[in-house]
Short mmCIF file of C-alpha atoms in Angstrom, two decimals:
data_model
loop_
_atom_site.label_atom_id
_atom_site.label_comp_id
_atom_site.label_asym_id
_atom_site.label_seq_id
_atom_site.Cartn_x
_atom_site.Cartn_y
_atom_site.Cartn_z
CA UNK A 1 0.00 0.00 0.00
CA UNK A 2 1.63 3.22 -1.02
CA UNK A 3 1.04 6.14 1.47
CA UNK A 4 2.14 9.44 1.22
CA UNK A 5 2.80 11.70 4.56
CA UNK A 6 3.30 15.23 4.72
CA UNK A 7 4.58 16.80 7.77
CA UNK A 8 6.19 19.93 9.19
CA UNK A 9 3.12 22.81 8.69
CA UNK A 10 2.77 25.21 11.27
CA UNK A 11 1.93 28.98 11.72
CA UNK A 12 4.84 31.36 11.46
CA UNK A 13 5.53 35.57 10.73
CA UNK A 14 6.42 36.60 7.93
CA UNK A 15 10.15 36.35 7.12
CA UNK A 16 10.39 32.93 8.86
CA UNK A 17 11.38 29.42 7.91
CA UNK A 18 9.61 26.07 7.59
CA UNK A 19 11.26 22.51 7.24
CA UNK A 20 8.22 20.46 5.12
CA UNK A 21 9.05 16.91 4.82
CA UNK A 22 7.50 14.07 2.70
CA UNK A 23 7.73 10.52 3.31
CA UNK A 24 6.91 8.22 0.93
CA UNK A 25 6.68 4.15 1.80
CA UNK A 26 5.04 1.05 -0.44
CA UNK A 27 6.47 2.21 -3.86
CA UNK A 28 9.83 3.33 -5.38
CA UNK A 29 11.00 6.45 -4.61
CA UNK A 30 11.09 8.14 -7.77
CA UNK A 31 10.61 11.93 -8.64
CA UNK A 32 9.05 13.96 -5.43
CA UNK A 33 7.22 17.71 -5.68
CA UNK A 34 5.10 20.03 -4.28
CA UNK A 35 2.36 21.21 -4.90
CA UNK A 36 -0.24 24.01 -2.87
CA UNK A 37 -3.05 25.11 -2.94
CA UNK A 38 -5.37 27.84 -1.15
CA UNK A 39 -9.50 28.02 -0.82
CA UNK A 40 -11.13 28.55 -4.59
CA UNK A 41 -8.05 28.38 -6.42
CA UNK A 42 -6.71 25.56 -8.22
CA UNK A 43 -3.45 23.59 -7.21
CA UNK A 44 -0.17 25.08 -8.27
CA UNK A 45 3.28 23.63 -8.46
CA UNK A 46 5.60 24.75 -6.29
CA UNK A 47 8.85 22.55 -6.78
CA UNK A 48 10.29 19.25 -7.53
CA UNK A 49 13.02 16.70 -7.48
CA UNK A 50 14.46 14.22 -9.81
CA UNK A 51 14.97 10.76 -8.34
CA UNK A 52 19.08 11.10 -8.14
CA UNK A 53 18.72 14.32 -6.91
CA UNK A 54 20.31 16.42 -9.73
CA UNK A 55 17.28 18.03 -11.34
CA UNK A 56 15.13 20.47 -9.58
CA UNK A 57 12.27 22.83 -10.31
CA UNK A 58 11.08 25.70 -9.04
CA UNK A 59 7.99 28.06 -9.56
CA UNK A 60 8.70 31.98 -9.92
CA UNK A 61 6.77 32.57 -6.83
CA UNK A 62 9.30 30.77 -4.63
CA UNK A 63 12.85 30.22 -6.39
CA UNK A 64 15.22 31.88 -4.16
CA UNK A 65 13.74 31.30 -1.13
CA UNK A 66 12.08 27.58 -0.79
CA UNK A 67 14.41 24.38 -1.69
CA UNK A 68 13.58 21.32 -2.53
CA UNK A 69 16.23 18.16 -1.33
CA UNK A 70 15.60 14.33 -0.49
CA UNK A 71 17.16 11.67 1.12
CA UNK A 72 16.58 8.35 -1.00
CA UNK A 73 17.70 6.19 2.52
CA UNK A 74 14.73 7.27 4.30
CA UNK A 75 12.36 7.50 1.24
CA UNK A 76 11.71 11.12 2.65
CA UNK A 77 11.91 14.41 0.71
CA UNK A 78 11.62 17.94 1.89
CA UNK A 79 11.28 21.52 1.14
CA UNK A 80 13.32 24.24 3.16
CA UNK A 81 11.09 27.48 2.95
CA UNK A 82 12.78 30.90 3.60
CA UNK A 83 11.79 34.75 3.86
CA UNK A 84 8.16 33.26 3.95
CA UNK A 85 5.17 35.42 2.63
CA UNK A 86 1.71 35.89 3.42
CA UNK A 87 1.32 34.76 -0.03
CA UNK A 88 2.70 31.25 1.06
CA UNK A 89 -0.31 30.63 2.94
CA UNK A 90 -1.55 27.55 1.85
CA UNK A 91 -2.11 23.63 2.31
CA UNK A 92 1.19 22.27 1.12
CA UNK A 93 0.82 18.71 -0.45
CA UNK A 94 3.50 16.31 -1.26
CA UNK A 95 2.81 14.02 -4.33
CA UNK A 96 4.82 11.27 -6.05
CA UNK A 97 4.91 8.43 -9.14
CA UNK A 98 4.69 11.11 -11.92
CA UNK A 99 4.84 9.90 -15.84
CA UNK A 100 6.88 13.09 -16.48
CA UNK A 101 10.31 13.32 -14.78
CA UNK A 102 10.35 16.44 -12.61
CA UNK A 103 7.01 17.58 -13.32
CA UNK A 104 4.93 20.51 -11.67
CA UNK A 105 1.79 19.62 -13.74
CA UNK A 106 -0.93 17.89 -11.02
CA UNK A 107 -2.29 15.33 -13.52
CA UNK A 108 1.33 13.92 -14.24
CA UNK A 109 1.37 12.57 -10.46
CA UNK A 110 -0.26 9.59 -9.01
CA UNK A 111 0.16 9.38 -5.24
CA UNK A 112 -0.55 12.32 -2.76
CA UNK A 113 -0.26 13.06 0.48
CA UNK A 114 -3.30 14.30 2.58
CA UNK A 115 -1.16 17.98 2.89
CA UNK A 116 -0.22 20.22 5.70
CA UNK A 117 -1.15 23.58 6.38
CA UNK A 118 1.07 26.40 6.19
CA UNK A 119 0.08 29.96 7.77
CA UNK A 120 2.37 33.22 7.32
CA UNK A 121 1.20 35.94 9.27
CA UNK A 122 2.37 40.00 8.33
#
């Protein structure tokens, strides 16, 4: 059974960090991203990670500040977010098994996590 666990969302000011991680058990761990999403708008790529580690994506809205790492021997990945944003605000979701290496199109993943909520306050 492949599950898909999302951890690390909390409530933070603006300017602070976040450590998301993803774990990933029942499958291969192949490409990782993430993906978020707020109320009434659709879900937007943020970043992702090529299964060796050496390709990575990010969106405009967060390259600079938010990166995107993994560590294949505990089938986990993670996102580091930095000088975080109101605009951040969002449930974060994790989602693996794309079709498309490195992907930040939603329909070219198969497994997601359930997500975890990340607040910035100004």
């Amino acid at each position: 059974q492949v599950q898909v666990v999302e951890s690390g969302g909390d409530s933070v000011q603006a300017g602070g960090s976040l450590r998301l991680s993803c774990k990933v058990s029942g499958l291969t761990f192949e490409d990782v991203a993430w993906f978020r999403q707020t109320p009434g708008k659709e879900r937007e790529g943020v970043s992702s990670i090529s299964r060796n580690g050496v390709f990575r994506r990010y969106s405009d809205a967060v390259r600079g500040r938010f990166t995107i790492s993994r560590d294949n021997a505990k089938n986990t990945g993670y996102l580091q977010m930095n000088t975080l944003k109101p605009e951040d605000t969002a449930m974060y979701y994790c989602a693996t098994g794309s079709r498309v290496g490195s992907s930040l199109t939603e329909s070219d993943y198969t497994y997601w996590g359930q997500g975890t909520q990340v607040t910035v306050s100004s």
